[in-house]
Amino acid sequence: MLAELTANAVADAESRRAERPLAEVESAALARPAAIDALAALRPAQHVKVIAEIKRSSPSRGSLAAIDDPAALARTYELGGASAISVLTEGRKFGGSLADLESVRQAVSLPVLRKDFIATPYQVFEARAAGADLVLLIVAALDDDTLRELYALITELGMTALVETHSADELDRAAQLGARLIGVNARDLTTFELDRDLFGRLADRFPEGAIRVAESAVLTAADVAHYRAAGADAVLVGEALVTGDPISNLSAFMAV
Ligand SMILES: O=P(O)(O)OC[C@@H](O)[C@@H](O)c1c[nH]c2ccccc12
């Protein structure tokens, strides 16, 4: 499934490229004001940092929320105390778009993550051109050369990579990159199975000084407490915020 999601995302980027060539997206990316320092925004603190996600649907959970106005939801997240906003831009299975990211960028002053299946430089330039400050890189989807190339490009453009892992081996690959912001996704993107204890098992393997993000399956404050006790500096939350009351959920999560 991960290979298919990635191949589709790359194919969709190729069709956009036919309309808007690389050189054009590259100059739009370079013309943007500097990206927001996401590492500063997500720096470990007394309370857990929340990366609040805008997600309409997913292949594992189906349809979650209509979200007619992603900018309004992003403002609510900002008001509720989120430290960064994640915007799913994948269109086929997650119902997102780069237009969502652009409207969110204009609505908030928090760092914004492009959450997608990124495998080409074109997609990284698109992210920056749309105003992203962070770009997700899924280690399981990328060979080492591509991972390095994309990581270097993200950094060169002044953005921060959120490097997503799902095993000890992938976490080691993230560490070898020099990644400063590393996530462990509780959901296996190949089988969609959830393993809430994976973060805890891998917590000791994070490189010194990296910001530790627990991704997925946070529905209640108890789930946040579980990840926090295992060493998470930040949690990435989608479903609970798009289906529940975002303000009260954010305040409950941050009170942990
Ligand atoms: O909705 P949840 O269970 O709170 O999960 C959010 C986020 O972790 C999840 O959307 C996610 C994590 N990694 C991804 C990679 C691609 C798409 C989506 C994701």
CSV table of C-alpha atoms in Angstrom, one decimal, residues 49-230:
chain,number,residue,atom,x,y,z
A,49,LYS,CA,3.8,20.0,21.8
A,50,VAL,CA,0.9,19.1,19.5
A,51,ILE,CA,1.2,19.0,15.7
A,52,ALA,CA,-2.5,19.3,14.7
A,53,GLU,CA,-3.5,17.7,11.4
A,54,ILE,CA,-6.0,18.6,8.8
A,55,LYS,CA,-7.2,15.4,7.2
A,56,ARG,CA,-10.5,14.6,5.6
A,57,SER,CA,-10.2,10.9,5.1
A,58,SER,CA,-7.6,8.1,5.1
A,59,PRO,CA,-7.3,4.7,3.5
A,60,SER,CA,-7.4,3.0,6.9
A,61,ARG,CA,-10.2,5.0,8.6
A,62,GLY,CA,-12.3,6.1,5.6
A,63,SER,CA,-14.1,9.4,5.6
A,64,LEU,CA,-13.5,11.4,8.8
A,65,ALA,CA,-14.7,15.0,8.3
A,66,ALA,CA,-15.8,17.3,5.4
A,67,ILE,CA,-13.6,20.3,6.4
A,68,ASP,CA,-15.0,22.9,3.9
A,69,ASP,CA,-12.7,25.6,5.4
A,70,PRO,CA,-9.2,24.3,6.2
A,71,ALA,CA,-8.1,27.8,7.0
A,72,ALA,CA,-10.7,28.2,9.7
A,73,LEU,CA,-9.8,24.8,11.2
A,74,ALA,CA,-6.2,25.8,11.2
A,75,ARG,CA,-7.0,29.1,13.1
A,76,THR,CA,-8.9,27.0,15.6
A,77,TYR,CA,-5.9,24.8,16.1
A,78,GLU,CA,-3.7,27.8,16.6
A,79,LEU,CA,-6.1,29.3,19.1
A,80,GLY,CA,-6.2,26.0,20.9
A,81,GLY,CA,-2.4,26.0,21.4
A,82,ALA,CA,-1.1,23.7,18.7
A,83,SER,CA,2.6,24.2,17.9
A,84,ALA,CA,2.4,23.3,14.2
A,85,ILE,CA,-0.2,22.4,11.6
A,86,SER,CA,0.0,19.3,9.5
A,87,VAL,CA,-1.9,19.5,6.2
A,88,LEU,CA,-2.5,16.3,4.2
A,89,THR,CA,-2.1,17.3,0.6
A,90,GLU,CA,-2.6,13.9,-0.9
A,91,GLY,CA,-5.7,13.9,-3.0
A,92,ARG,CA,-6.8,10.4,-3.8
A,93,LYS,CA,-7.1,8.7,-0.4
A,94,PHE,CA,-6.8,11.6,2.0
A,95,GLY,CA,-8.9,14.2,0.1
A,96,GLY,CA,-6.3,17.0,0.5
A,97,SER,CA,-4.6,19.4,-1.9
A,98,LEU,CA,-1.8,21.9,-2.1
A,99,ALA,CA,-4.6,24.6,-2.2
A,100,ASP,CA,-5.5,23.5,1.4
A,101,LEU,CA,-1.9,24.1,2.4
A,102,GLU,CA,-1.8,27.5,0.8
A,103,SER,CA,-5.0,28.6,2.5
A,104,VAL,CA,-3.7,27.3,5.9
A,105,ARG,CA,-0.4,29.1,5.4
A,106,GLN,CA,-2.3,32.4,4.9
A,107,ALA,CA,-4.4,31.9,8.0
A,108,VAL,CA,-1.9,31.1,10.7
A,109,SER,CA,1.6,32.1,11.9
A,110,LEU,CA,2.5,28.5,13.0
A,111,PRO,CA,4.8,26.3,11.0
A,112,VAL,CA,2.9,24.2,8.5
A,113,LEU,CA,3.8,20.7,7.5
A,114,ARG,CA,3.2,19.3,4.0
A,115,LYS,CA,2.0,15.7,4.8
A,116,ASP,CA,2.2,13.7,1.6
A,117,PHE,CA,4.1,10.9,-0.1
A,118,ILE,CA,7.1,12.8,-1.1
A,119,ALA,CA,9.6,11.1,-3.4
A,120,THR,CA,10.8,13.7,-5.9
A,121,PRO,CA,12.5,17.1,-5.7
A,122,TYR,CA,9.5,18.6,-7.6
A,123,GLN,CA,7.2,17.8,-4.7
A,124,VAL,CA,9.6,19.5,-2.3
A,125,PHE,CA,9.7,22.7,-4.4
A,126,GLU,CA,5.9,22.5,-4.5
A,127,ALA,CA,5.8,22.4,-0.8
A,128,ARG,CA,7.9,25.5,-0.3
A,129,ALA,CA,6.1,27.3,-3.1
A,130,ALA,CA,2.8,26.7,-1.3
A,131,GLY,CA,4.4,28.0,1.9
A,132,ALA,CA,5.3,24.8,3.8
A,133,ASP,CA,7.9,25.1,6.6
A,134,LEU,CA,8.1,21.3,7.1
A,135,VAL,CA,8.0,18.4,4.8
A,136,LEU,CA,7.3,14.8,5.7
A,137,LEU,CA,9.8,12.1,4.6
A,138,ILE,CA,8.7,8.5,5.1
A,139,VAL,CA,11.8,6.4,5.5
A,140,ALA,CA,10.0,3.2,4.5
A,141,ALA,CA,9.1,4.7,1.1
A,142,LEU,CA,12.6,5.9,0.1
A,143,ASP,CA,15.9,4.3,-0.8
A,144,ASP,CA,18.9,5.9,1.0
A,145,ASP,CA,20.1,8.0,-2.0
A,146,THR,CA,16.6,9.5,-2.5
A,147,LEU,CA,16.2,10.0,1.3
A,148,ARG,CA,19.5,11.9,1.4
A,149,GLU,CA,18.8,14.0,-1.7
A,150,LEU,CA,15.4,15.0,-0.5
A,151,TYR,CA,16.6,15.7,3.1
A,152,ALA,CA,19.3,17.9,1.7
A,153,LEU,CA,17.0,19.8,-0.6
A,154,ILE,CA,14.4,20.4,2.3
A,155,THR,CA,17.2,21.8,4.5
A,156,GLU,CA,18.7,23.9,1.7
A,157,LEU,CA,15.3,25.5,1.1
A,158,GLY,CA,15.3,26.5,4.8
A,159,MET,CA,12.6,24.0,5.8
A,160,THR,CA,12.6,21.2,8.3
A,161,ALA,CA,12.1,17.5,7.5
A,162,LEU,CA,9.9,15.4,9.7
A,163,VAL,CA,11.5,12.0,9.2
A,164,GLU,CA,9.0,9.3,9.8
A,165,THR,CA,10.0,5.8,10.9
A,166,HIS,CA,8.3,2.6,11.9
A,167,SER,CA,11.2,0.3,13.0
A,168,ALA,CA,14.6,0.3,14.7
A,169,ASP,CA,16.3,0.0,11.4
A,170,GLU,CA,14.4,3.0,9.9
A,171,LEU,CA,15.1,5.0,13.0
A,172,ASP,CA,18.8,4.3,12.5
A,173,ARG,CA,18.5,5.5,8.9
A,174,ALA,CA,16.9,8.7,10.1
A,175,ALA,CA,19.7,9.2,12.7
A,176,GLN,CA,22.4,8.7,10.0
A,177,LEU,CA,20.8,11.5,8.0
A,178,GLY,CA,21.3,13.8,10.9
A,179,ALA,CA,17.6,14.3,11.2
A,180,ARG,CA,16.7,16.7,14.1
A,181,LEU,CA,12.9,15.9,14.0
A,182,ILE,CA,12.0,12.3,14.0
A,183,GLY,CA,8.6,10.6,14.2
A,184,VAL,CA,7.5,7.1,15.0
A,185,ASN,CA,4.2,6.3,13.3
A,186,ALA,CA,2.2,3.8,15.3
A,187,ARG,CA,0.4,2.9,12.1
A,188,ASP,CA,2.2,0.6,9.7
A,189,LEU,CA,1.6,2.2,6.3
A,190,THR,CA,2.0,-1.1,4.5
A,191,THR,CA,-0.6,-3.1,6.6
A,192,PHE,CA,-2.4,-0.2,8.4
A,193,GLU,CA,-2.0,-2.1,11.6
A,194,LEU,CA,-1.6,0.0,14.8
A,195,ASP,CA,1.1,-0.6,17.4
A,196,ARG,CA,0.7,2.0,20.2
A,197,ASP,CA,3.8,0.6,22.0
A,198,LEU,CA,6.2,0.9,19.1
A,199,PHE,CA,7.2,4.5,20.1
A,200,GLY,CA,8.1,3.3,23.6
A,201,ARG,CA,10.2,0.4,22.3
A,202,LEU,CA,12.1,2.8,20.0
A,203,ALA,CA,12.4,5.8,22.3
A,204,ASP,CA,15.9,4.9,23.5
A,205,ARG,CA,17.2,4.7,19.9
A,206,PHE,CA,16.6,8.4,19.0
A,207,PRO,CA,19.8,10.3,18.4
A,208,GLU,CA,20.8,12.7,21.2
A,209,GLY,CA,19.1,16.0,20.8
A,210,ALA,CA,16.5,15.0,18.2
A,211,ILE,CA,12.9,16.0,18.8
A,212,ARG,CA,10.8,12.9,19.4
A,213,VAL,CA,7.4,12.8,17.8
A,214,ALA,CA,4.8,10.1,18.4
A,215,GLU,CA,2.4,9.9,15.4
A,216,SER,CA,-1.1,8.5,15.1
A,217,ALA,CA,-3.6,6.8,17.4
A,218,VAL,CA,-4.0,9.7,19.9
A,219,LEU,CA,-7.7,9.8,20.7
A,220,THR,CA,-7.7,10.7,24.4
A,221,ALA,CA,-5.5,12.5,27.0
A,222,ALA,CA,-4.6,9.0,28.3
A,223,ASP,CA,-3.0,8.2,24.9
A,224,VAL,CA,-1.0,11.4,25.1
A,225,ALA,CA,0.1,10.4,28.7
A,226,HIS,CA,1.1,7.0,27.4
A,227,TYR,CA,3.4,8.6,24.7
A,228,ARG,CA,4.6,11.3,27.0
A,229,ALA,CA,5.7,8.7,29.7
A,230,ALA,CA,7.6,6.9,26.9
